[in-house]
Amino acid sequence: ADADADTYGASALVACALPSGYATIDGDCLDTDAAIHPGATEVCDSADNDCDTLIDDADQEMYRRRGDRRRR
């Protein structure tokens, strides 16, 4: 199902005709927030925005975007 309509679902469904409210792409770690899904931009907000299991300071992608090459 795709509760937040961001085209990513908590699980995917393969069917000839996709029922309303379902997604063809799975992996959405918070299917009630359209801003949170695989491929989303990680922002500093205490959430795993891109569904990679890393949050804010633990996510090296945050440092790469800022140009900060530190590793923790």
Coordinates of N, CA and C in Angstrom, one line a residue:
A1 N 0.8 -1.2 0.0 CA 0.0 0.0 0.0 C 0.9 1.2 0.0
D2 N 0.3 2.3 -0.5 CA 1.0 3.6 -0.5 C 0.2 4.7 0.2
A3 N 0.2 4.7 1.5 CA -0.7 5.6 2.2 C -0.5 7.1 2.0
D4 N 0.8 7.5 1.7 CA 1.1 8.9 1.5 C 1.1 9.3 0.1
A5 N 0.9 8.4 -0.9 CA 0.8 8.7 -2.3 C 2.1 9.3 -2.9
D6 N 3.3 8.8 -2.4 CA 4.5 9.3 -2.9 C 5.1 8.4 -3.9
T7 N 4.4 7.4 -4.4 CA 4.7 6.3 -5.3 C 5.6 5.2 -4.7
Y8 N 6.0 5.4 -3.5 CA 6.7 4.3 -2.8 C 5.8 3.7 -1.7
G9 N 5.8 2.4 -1.6 CA 4.9 1.7 -0.6 C 5.7 1.0 0.4
A10 N 5.1 0.6 1.5 CA 5.8 -0.2 2.5 C 6.0 -1.6 1.9
S11 N 5.2 -2.0 1.0 CA 5.3 -3.2 0.2 C 4.8 -3.0 -1.2
A12 N 5.3 -3.7 -2.1 CA 4.9 -3.6 -3.5 C 3.9 -4.6 -3.9
L13 N 3.1 -4.3 -4.9 CA 2.1 -5.3 -5.4 C 2.3 -5.4 -6.9
V14 N 2.4 -6.6 -7.4 CA 2.4 -6.8 -8.9 C 1.1 -7.3 -9.3
A15 N 0.5 -6.6 -10.2 CA -0.9 -7.0 -10.7 C -1.1 -6.4 -12.1
C16 N -2.0 -6.9 -12.8 CA -2.3 -6.4 -14.2 C -2.8 -5.0 -14.1
A17 N -3.6 -4.7 -13.1 CA -4.1 -3.3 -12.9 C -3.9 -3.0 -11.4
L18 N -3.1 -1.9 -11.2 CA -2.8 -1.6 -9.8 C -4.0 -0.9 -9.1
P19 N -4.4 -1.5 -8.0 CA -5.5 -0.9 -7.2 C -5.2 0.4 -6.7
S20 N -6.1 1.3 -6.5 CA -5.9 2.6 -6.0 C -5.3 2.5 -4.6
G21 N -4.3 3.3 -4.3 CA -3.6 3.3 -3.0 C -2.5 2.4 -2.9
Y22 N -2.1 1.7 -3.9 CA -1.0 0.8 -3.9 C 0.2 1.3 -4.7
A23 N 1.4 0.9 -4.5 CA 2.6 1.3 -5.2 C 3.3 0.2 -5.9
T24 N 4.0 0.5 -6.9 CA 4.8 -0.5 -7.6 C 6.2 -0.6 -7.1
I25 N 6.6 0.4 -6.2 CA 8.0 0.4 -5.7 C 7.9 0.3 -4.1
D26 N 8.6 -0.7 -3.6 CA 8.5 -0.9 -2.1 C 9.7 -0.2 -1.5
G27 N 9.8 -0.3 -0.1 CA 10.9 0.2 0.6 C 10.6 1.5 1.4
D28 N 9.4 2.0 1.3 CA 9.1 3.2 2.0 C 9.1 2.9 3.5
C29 N 10.0 3.6 4.3 CA 10.1 3.3 5.7 C 9.1 4.1 6.6
L30 N 8.4 5.0 6.0 CA 7.4 5.8 6.7 C 6.3 6.1 5.7
D31 N 5.4 5.2 5.5 CA 4.4 5.4 4.5 C 3.2 6.3 4.8
T32 N 3.4 7.1 5.8 CA 2.4 8.1 6.2 C 3.0 9.5 5.9
D33 N 4.2 9.7 5.4 CA 4.8 10.9 5.1 C 5.4 10.9 3.7
A34 N 4.9 11.7 2.8 CA 5.3 11.7 1.4 C 6.7 12.2 1.2
A35 N 7.3 12.9 2.2 CA 8.6 13.4 2.1 C 9.7 12.4 2.4
I36 N 9.3 11.3 3.0 CA 10.2 10.2 3.5 C 10.0 9.0 2.6
H37 N 11.1 8.7 1.8 CA 11.0 7.5 0.9 C 12.4 7.3 0.4
P38 N 12.7 6.1 -0.2 CA 14.0 5.8 -0.8 C 14.3 6.9 -1.8
G39 N 15.5 7.5 -1.8 CA 15.9 8.5 -2.8 C 15.6 9.9 -2.4
A40 N 14.9 10.1 -1.2 CA 14.6 11.5 -0.7 C 15.9 12.1 -0.2
T41 N 15.9 13.4 -0.1 CA 17.1 14.1 0.4 C 17.1 14.0 1.9
E42 N 18.2 13.6 2.5 CA 18.3 13.5 3.9 C 18.5 14.9 4.5
V43 N 17.7 15.3 5.5 CA 17.8 16.6 6.1 C 17.9 16.4 7.6
C44 N 18.4 17.4 8.3 CA 18.7 17.3 9.7 C 17.4 17.6 10.5
D45 N 16.7 16.5 10.7 CA 15.4 16.6 11.4 C 15.1 15.4 12.3
S46 N 16.1 14.6 12.7 CA 15.9 13.5 13.5 C 15.1 12.4 12.9
A47 N 15.0 12.3 11.6 CA 14.3 11.3 10.9 C 15.2 10.7 9.8
D48 N 14.9 9.5 9.4 CA 15.6 8.8 8.3 C 14.8 9.1 7.0
N49 N 15.1 10.3 6.4 CA 14.3 10.7 5.3 C 14.5 9.9 4.0
D50 N 15.7 9.3 3.8 CA 15.9 8.5 2.6 C 15.9 7.0 2.8
C51 N 15.4 6.6 3.9 CA 15.1 5.1 4.2 C 16.4 4.3 4.1
D52 N 17.5 4.8 4.5 CA 18.8 4.0 4.4 C 19.2 3.5 5.8
T53 N 18.3 3.7 6.8 CA 18.5 3.3 8.2 C 19.4 4.2 9.0
L54 N 19.9 5.3 8.4 CA 20.8 6.2 9.1 C 20.1 7.5 9.3
I55 N 20.3 8.1 10.4 CA 19.6 9.4 10.8 C 20.6 10.5 11.0
D56 N 20.3 11.6 10.3 CA 21.1 12.9 10.4 C 22.6 12.7 10.5
D57 N 23.2 13.0 11.7 CA 24.7 13.0 11.9 C 25.3 11.7 11.5
A58 N 24.6 10.6 11.6 CA 25.2 9.3 11.3 C 25.2 9.0 9.7
D59 N 24.5 9.9 9.0 CA 24.4 9.7 7.5 C 25.4 10.5 6.8
Q60 N 26.4 9.9 6.3 CA 27.5 10.6 5.6 C 27.1 11.4 4.4
E61 N 25.9 11.1 3.9 CA 25.4 11.9 2.8 C 25.2 13.4 3.2
M62 N 24.8 13.6 4.5 CA 24.6 15.0 5.0 C 26.0 15.7 4.9
Y63 N 27.1 15.1 5.2 CA 28.4 15.7 5.2 C 28.8 16.0 3.7
R64 N 28.6 15.1 2.8 CA 29.0 15.2 1.4 C 28.3 16.4 0.8
R65 N 27.0 16.6 1.1 CA 26.3 17.7 0.5 C 26.8 19.0 1.0
R66 N 27.2 19.1 2.3 CA 27.7 20.3 2.9 C 29.1 20.6 2.5
G67 N 29.8 19.6 1.9 CA 31.2 19.8 1.6 C 32.1 19.5 2.8
D68 N 31.6 18.9 3.9 CA 32.3 18.6 5.1 C 32.8 17.1 4.9
R69 N 34.1 16.9 4.9 CA 34.6 15.6 4.6 C 34.9 14.8 5.9
R70 N 34.4 15.3 7.1 CA 34.7 14.5 8.3 C 34.0 13.2 8.3
R71 N 34.5 12.3 9.0 CA 33.9 11.0 9.2 C 33.7 10.7 10.6
R72 N 32.7 10.2 11.1 CA 32.4 9.9 12.5 C 32.5 8.5 12.7

